[in-house]
Amino acid sequence: MSAAEQFLIKELKKGEKLLWSGIPLQGLRMTGNEFYEIPFSLMWIGFCFFWQGSAVMHYLQKRDLGSIFMVFWGVPFLLMGFYMLIGRYLHESYQRSRTYYGVTSDRIIILINGKTDQEAKSISLRNLDEMSVTERKNGNGDILFGRNSVGRHGSSLNDAPRFAPIAEVRKVYDLIKQAQQELN
């Protein structure tokens, strides 16, 4: 029995059958938005180093309270830059390592297992009116349940539940469609 099955079986209702279980693809992953985000992160960090260097030099010359304030003022911005450049990938990889997906005879389950708590999202197959699949050439991809909200300037807010990214995405998508048909 896989780790995903062990966690998901605890979530099953009486008479519900687990049809598929899986986990997101693991490791560090890039999504395609990096073409803009990585250069911006590098410019941000570059400016922060310039700021910090100037602030430290000013402090070494003046040794006053205002100078030390300038040094400390730049630290959160530098940390934010490192998060934008590297930390977000590590955080997202960590989140995926604790996530389990399941398709049952009645619903879709997304389970996030934390150290102290567990978050479970459930989507009824009967009420699932919109679902889309994105399949890459290697067979991996994402299944989006519902619709993403669109923010200002047409950007996606990525708030809809999803299986992302998973292997053999078309197989799972077809299984969900078949389970929906069997309910009707």
PDB file of C-alpha atoms in Angstrom:
ATOM      1  CA  MET A   1       0.000   0.000   0.000  1.00  0.00           C
ATOM      2  CA  SER A   2       1.451   3.383  -1.031  1.00  0.00           C
ATOM      3  CA  ALA A   3       1.831   6.332   1.337  1.00  0.00           C
ATOM      4  CA  ALA A   4      -0.923   8.157  -0.572  1.00  0.00           C
ATOM      5  CA  GLU A   5      -3.329   5.234  -0.064  1.00  0.00           C
ATOM      6  CA  GLN A   6      -2.498   5.057   3.658  1.00  0.00           C
ATOM      7  CA  PHE A   7      -3.416   8.705   4.169  1.00  0.00           C
ATOM      8  CA  LEU A   8      -6.436   8.726   1.844  1.00  0.00           C
ATOM      9  CA  ILE A   9      -8.097   5.573   3.209  1.00  0.00           C
ATOM     10  CA  LYS A  10      -8.601   7.409   6.505  1.00  0.00           C
ATOM     11  CA  GLU A  11     -10.664  10.027   4.622  1.00  0.00           C
ATOM     12  CA  LEU A  12     -13.050   7.591   2.893  1.00  0.00           C
ATOM     13  CA  LYS A  13     -16.719   7.575   3.770  1.00  0.00           C
ATOM     14  CA  LYS A  14     -18.681   4.390   4.294  1.00  0.00           C
ATOM     15  CA  GLY A  15     -19.201   2.618   0.955  1.00  0.00           C
ATOM     16  CA  GLU A  16     -16.770   4.886  -0.894  1.00  0.00           C
ATOM     17  CA  LYS A  17     -14.082   3.204  -3.024  1.00  0.00           C
ATOM     18  CA  LEU A  18     -10.653   4.596  -3.763  1.00  0.00           C
ATOM     19  CA  LEU A  19     -10.239   4.406  -7.556  1.00  0.00           C
ATOM     20  CA  TRP A  20      -6.870   6.147  -7.847  1.00  0.00           C
ATOM     21  CA  SER A  21      -4.286   7.639  -5.538  1.00  0.00           C
ATOM     22  CA  GLY A  22      -1.119   9.511  -6.284  1.00  0.00           C
ATOM     23  CA  ILE A  23       1.260  12.257  -5.387  1.00  0.00           C
ATOM     24  CA  PRO A  24       2.492  15.322  -7.267  1.00  0.00           C
ATOM     25  CA  LEU A  25       5.755  14.958  -9.154  1.00  0.00           C
ATOM     26  CA  GLN A  26       8.583  15.604  -6.711  1.00  0.00           C
ATOM     27  CA  GLY A  27      11.717  17.747  -6.782  1.00  0.00           C
ATOM     28  CA  LEU A  28      12.378  21.315  -7.822  1.00  0.00           C
ATOM     29  CA  ARG A  29      10.159  22.341 -10.729  1.00  0.00           C
ATOM     30  CA  MET A  30       9.859  25.403 -12.879  1.00  0.00           C
ATOM     31  CA  THR A  31       6.511  26.436 -14.331  1.00  0.00           C
ATOM     32  CA  GLY A  32       7.359  28.654 -17.289  1.00  0.00           C
ATOM     33  CA  ASN A  33       6.861  32.030 -15.595  1.00  0.00           C
ATOM     34  CA  GLU A  34      10.557  32.059 -14.720  1.00  0.00           C
ATOM     35  CA  PHE A  35      11.401  33.918 -17.934  1.00  0.00           C
ATOM     36  CA  TYR A  36      10.226  37.075 -16.155  1.00  0.00           C
ATOM     37  CA  GLU A  37      10.515  36.155 -12.487  1.00  0.00           C
ATOM     38  CA  ILE A  38      14.168  35.089 -12.317  1.00  0.00           C
ATOM     39  CA  PRO A  39      15.579  38.224 -14.006  1.00  0.00           C
ATOM     40  CA  PHE A  40      13.380  40.390 -11.758  1.00  0.00           C
ATOM     41  CA  SER A  41      14.628  38.479  -8.700  1.00  0.00           C
ATOM     42  CA  LEU A  42      18.236  38.961  -9.788  1.00  0.00           C
ATOM     43  CA  MET A  43      17.708  42.706 -10.292  1.00  0.00           C
ATOM     44  CA  TRP A  44      15.991  42.914  -6.886  1.00  0.00           C
ATOM     45  CA  ILE A  45      18.885  41.145  -5.155  1.00  0.00           C
ATOM     46  CA  GLY A  46      21.421  43.237  -7.068  1.00  0.00           C
ATOM     47  CA  PHE A  47      19.795  46.437  -5.862  1.00  0.00           C
ATOM     48  CA  CYS A  48      19.612  45.055  -2.308  1.00  0.00           C
ATOM     49  CA  PHE A  49      23.347  44.280  -2.337  1.00  0.00           C
ATOM     50  CA  PHE A  50      24.029  47.789  -3.637  1.00  0.00           C
ATOM     51  CA  TRP A  51      21.836  49.211  -0.856  1.00  0.00           C
ATOM     52  CA  GLN A  52      23.443  47.075   1.827  1.00  0.00           C
ATOM     53  CA  GLY A  53      26.951  47.874   0.628  1.00  0.00           C
ATOM     54  CA  SER A  54      26.213  51.603   0.606  1.00  0.00           C
ATOM     55  CA  ALA A  55      24.544  51.433   4.024  1.00  0.00           C
ATOM     56  CA  VAL A  56      27.454  49.513   5.574  1.00  0.00           C
ATOM     57  CA  MET A  57      30.010  51.921   4.080  1.00  0.00           C
ATOM     58  CA  HIS A  58      27.986  54.873   5.367  1.00  0.00           C
ATOM     59  CA  TYR A  59      27.810  53.272   8.823  1.00  0.00           C
ATOM     60  CA  LEU A  60      31.570  52.633   8.879  1.00  0.00           C
ATOM     61  CA  GLN A  61      32.185  56.302   8.058  1.00  0.00           C
ATOM     62  CA  LYS A  62      29.576  57.957  10.304  1.00  0.00           C
ATOM     63  CA  ARG A  63      28.779  55.376  12.999  1.00  0.00           C
ATOM     64  CA  ASP A  64      25.446  56.994  13.815  1.00  0.00           C
ATOM     65  CA  LEU A  65      21.971  55.653  14.554  1.00  0.00           C
ATOM     66  CA  GLY A  66      20.604  56.602  11.133  1.00  0.00           C
ATOM     67  CA  SER A  67      23.331  54.603   9.401  1.00  0.00           C
ATOM     68  CA  ILE A  68      22.695  51.464  11.423  1.00  0.00           C
ATOM     69  CA  PHE A  69      18.971  51.843  10.727  1.00  0.00           C
ATOM     70  CA  MET A  70      19.737  51.868   6.973  1.00  0.00           C
ATOM     71  CA  VAL A  71      21.709  48.619   7.316  1.00  0.00           C
ATOM     72  CA  PHE A  72      18.853  46.869   9.139  1.00  0.00           C
ATOM     73  CA  TRP A  73      16.244  48.382   6.799  1.00  0.00           C
ATOM     74  CA  GLY A  74      17.757  46.510   3.824  1.00  0.00           C
ATOM     75  CA  VAL A  75      17.857  43.059   5.455  1.00  0.00           C
ATOM     76  CA  PRO A  76      14.149  42.130   4.935  1.00  0.00           C
ATOM     77  CA  PHE A  77      14.348  43.193   1.293  1.00  0.00           C
ATOM     78  CA  LEU A  78      17.447  41.080   0.771  1.00  0.00           C
ATOM     79  CA  LEU A  79      15.739  38.081   2.398  1.00  0.00           C
ATOM     80  CA  MET A  80      12.674  38.642   0.213  1.00  0.00           C
ATOM     81  CA  GLY A  81      14.906  38.639  -2.860  1.00  0.00           C
ATOM     82  CA  PHE A  82      16.451  35.304  -1.905  1.00  0.00           C
ATOM     83  CA  TYR A  83      12.981  33.870  -1.346  1.00  0.00           C
ATOM     84  CA  MET A  84      11.872  35.081  -4.795  1.00  0.00           C
ATOM     85  CA  LEU A  85      14.981  33.616  -6.411  1.00  0.00           C
ATOM     86  CA  ILE A  86      15.367  30.297  -4.561  1.00  0.00           C
ATOM     87  CA  GLY A  87      13.114  29.952  -1.527  1.00  0.00           C
ATOM     88  CA  ARG A  88       9.817  29.747  -3.381  1.00  0.00           C
ATOM     89  CA  TYR A  89      11.021  26.689  -5.310  1.00  0.00           C
ATOM     90  CA  LEU A  90      12.143  24.988  -2.107  1.00  0.00           C
ATOM     91  CA  HIS A  91       8.853  25.870  -0.383  1.00  0.00           C
ATOM     92  CA  GLU A  92       6.743  24.615  -3.297  1.00  0.00           C
ATOM     93  CA  SER A  93       8.766  21.370  -3.444  1.00  0.00           C
ATOM     94  CA  TYR A  94       8.248  20.875   0.289  1.00  0.00           C
ATOM     95  CA  GLN A  95       4.470  21.436  -0.091  1.00  0.00           C
ATOM     96  CA  ARG A  96       4.287  18.848  -2.884  1.00  0.00           C
ATOM     97  CA  SER A  97       6.191  16.321  -0.736  1.00  0.00           C
ATOM     98  CA  ARG A  98       3.327  16.436   1.801  1.00  0.00           C
ATOM     99  CA  THR A  99       0.435  16.363  -0.698  1.00  0.00           C
ATOM    100  CA  TYR A 100      -1.658  13.334  -1.658  1.00  0.00           C
ATOM    101  CA  TYR A 101      -4.325  13.082  -4.349  1.00  0.00           C
ATOM    102  CA  GLY A 102      -7.218  10.669  -4.560  1.00  0.00           C
ATOM    103  CA  VAL A 103     -10.170   9.878  -6.797  1.00  0.00           C
ATOM    104  CA  THR A 104     -12.980   7.925  -5.206  1.00  0.00           C
ATOM    105  CA  SER A 105     -16.286   6.655  -6.468  1.00  0.00           C
ATOM    106  CA  ASP A 106     -17.893   9.881  -5.131  1.00  0.00           C
ATOM    107  CA  ARG A 107     -15.326  12.654  -4.990  1.00  0.00           C
ATOM    108  CA  ILE A 108     -11.873  14.085  -5.519  1.00  0.00           C
ATOM    109  CA  ILE A 109      -9.639  14.415  -2.446  1.00  0.00           C
ATOM    110  CA  ILE A 110      -6.616  16.660  -2.034  1.00  0.00           C
ATOM    111  CA  LEU A 111      -4.856  15.983   1.261  1.00  0.00           C
ATOM    112  CA  ILE A 112      -2.005  18.066   2.650  1.00  0.00           C
ATOM    113  CA  ASN A 113      -0.333  16.388   5.588  1.00  0.00           C
ATOM    114  CA  GLY A 114       1.364  18.858   7.918  1.00  0.00           C
ATOM    115  CA  LYS A 115       3.528  18.229  10.944  1.00  0.00           C
ATOM    116  CA  THR A 116       0.804  19.280  13.369  1.00  0.00           C
ATOM    117  CA  ASP A 117      -2.331  19.348  11.232  1.00  0.00           C
ATOM    118  CA  GLN A 118      -3.887  17.930   8.112  1.00  0.00           C
ATOM    119  CA  GLU A 119      -5.857  19.817   5.478  1.00  0.00           C
ATOM    120  CA  ALA A 120      -8.318  17.925   3.295  1.00  0.00           C
ATOM    121  CA  LYS A 121     -10.151  19.369   0.301  1.00  0.00           C
ATOM    122  CA  SER A 122     -12.992  17.399  -1.168  1.00  0.00           C
ATOM    123  CA  ILE A 123     -14.829  17.974  -4.452  1.00  0.00           C
ATOM    124  CA  SER A 124     -18.005  16.038  -5.188  1.00  0.00           C
ATOM    125  CA  LEU A 125     -17.986  14.383  -8.614  1.00  0.00           C
ATOM    126  CA  ARG A 126     -21.715  15.110  -8.897  1.00  0.00           C
ATOM    127  CA  ASN A 127     -21.152  18.846  -8.440  1.00  0.00           C
ATOM    128  CA  LEU A 128     -17.978  19.082 -10.529  1.00  0.00           C
ATOM    129  CA  ASP A 129     -19.237  21.066 -13.499  1.00  0.00           C
ATOM    130  CA  GLU A 130     -15.906  22.216 -14.923  1.00  0.00           C
ATOM    131  CA  MET A 131     -12.620  20.379 -15.240  1.00  0.00           C
ATOM    132  CA  SER A 132      -9.692  20.947 -17.576  1.00  0.00           C
ATOM    133  CA  VAL A 133      -6.491  19.070 -18.279  1.00  0.00           C
ATOM    134  CA  THR A 134      -3.086  20.291 -19.428  1.00  0.00           C
ATOM    135  CA  GLU A 135      -0.939  17.501 -20.789  1.00  0.00           C
ATOM    136  CA  ARG A 136       2.722  17.886 -21.681  1.00  0.00           C
ATOM    137  CA  LYS A 137       4.525  15.827 -24.324  1.00  0.00           C
ATOM    138  CA  ASN A 138       5.908  13.445 -21.680  1.00  0.00           C
ATOM    139  CA  GLY A 139       2.408  12.584 -20.374  1.00  0.00           C
ATOM    140  CA  ASN A 140       2.734  14.629 -17.185  1.00  0.00           C
ATOM    141  CA  GLY A 141       0.392  17.492 -16.523  1.00  0.00           C
ATOM    142  CA  ASP A 142      -2.245  19.198 -14.401  1.00  0.00           C
ATOM    143  CA  ILE A 143      -5.972  18.737 -13.851  1.00  0.00           C
ATOM    144  CA  LEU A 144      -7.822  21.878 -12.812  1.00  0.00           C
ATOM    145  CA  PHE A 145     -11.145  21.479 -11.005  1.00  0.00           C
ATOM    146  CA  GLY A 146     -13.303  24.529 -11.597  1.00  0.00           C
ATOM    147  CA  ARG A 147     -11.987  27.788 -12.908  1.00  0.00           C
ATOM    148  CA  ASN A 148      -9.103  30.044 -11.938  1.00  0.00           C
ATOM    149  CA  SER A 149      -9.942  33.592 -11.028  1.00  0.00           C
ATOM    150  CA  VAL A 150      -8.443  36.207 -13.258  1.00  0.00           C
ATOM    151  CA  GLY A 151      -6.695  39.117 -11.604  1.00  0.00           C
ATOM    152  CA  ARG A 152      -5.865  42.524 -12.908  1.00  0.00           C
ATOM    153  CA  HIS A 153      -4.288  42.615 -16.353  1.00  0.00           C
ATOM    154  CA  GLY A 154      -5.509  39.073 -17.097  1.00  0.00           C
ATOM    155  CA  SER A 155      -3.166  37.236 -14.736  1.00  0.00           C
ATOM    156  CA  SER A 156      -4.337  33.934 -13.266  1.00  0.00           C
ATOM    157  CA  LEU A 157      -4.729  33.814  -9.486  1.00  0.00           C
ATOM    158  CA  ASN A 158      -4.355  29.998  -9.327  1.00  0.00           C
ATOM    159  CA  ASP A 159      -7.033  29.539  -6.681  1.00  0.00           C
ATOM    160  CA  ALA A 160      -8.933  26.569  -8.113  1.00  0.00           C
ATOM    161  CA  PRO A 161      -8.149  23.107  -6.668  1.00  0.00           C
ATOM    162  CA  ARG A 162      -5.936  20.979  -8.892  1.00  0.00           C
ATOM    163  CA  PHE A 163      -3.860  17.864  -9.247  1.00  0.00           C
ATOM    164  CA  ALA A 164      -0.528  19.384 -10.260  1.00  0.00           C
ATOM    165  CA  PRO A 165       1.786  18.144 -11.600  1.00  0.00           C
ATOM    166  CA  ILE A 166       1.041  14.429 -11.926  1.00  0.00           C
ATOM    167  CA  ALA A 167       2.269  11.606 -14.134  1.00  0.00           C
ATOM    168  CA  GLU A 168      -0.074  10.003 -16.685  1.00  0.00           C
ATOM    169  CA  VAL A 169      -2.453  12.948 -16.396  1.00  0.00           C
ATOM    170  CA  ARG A 170      -4.707  11.830 -19.284  1.00  0.00           C
ATOM    171  CA  LYS A 171      -5.293   8.440 -17.624  1.00  0.00           C
ATOM    172  CA  VAL A 172      -6.374  10.132 -14.364  1.00  0.00           C
ATOM    173  CA  TYR A 173      -8.517  12.672 -16.230  1.00  0.00           C
ATOM    174  CA  ASP A 174     -10.316   9.866 -18.121  1.00  0.00           C
ATOM    175  CA  LEU A 175     -10.815   7.941 -14.854  1.00  0.00           C
ATOM    176  CA  ILE A 176     -12.489  10.983 -13.276  1.00  0.00           C
ATOM    177  CA  LYS A 177     -14.761  11.444 -16.317  1.00  0.00           C
ATOM    178  CA  GLN A 178     -15.733   7.761 -16.178  1.00  0.00           C
ATOM    179  CA  ALA A 179     -16.448   7.951 -12.425  1.00  0.00           C
ATOM    180  CA  GLN A 180     -18.658  10.993 -13.064  1.00  0.00           C
ATOM    181  CA  GLN A 181     -20.610   9.123 -15.748  1.00  0.00           C
ATOM    182  CA  GLU A 182     -21.166   6.144 -13.462  1.00  0.00           C
ATOM    183  CA  LEU A 183     -22.715   8.445 -10.844  1.00  0.00           C
ATOM    184  CA  ASN A 184     -25.316   9.769 -13.321  1.00  0.00           C
TER     185      ASN A 184
END
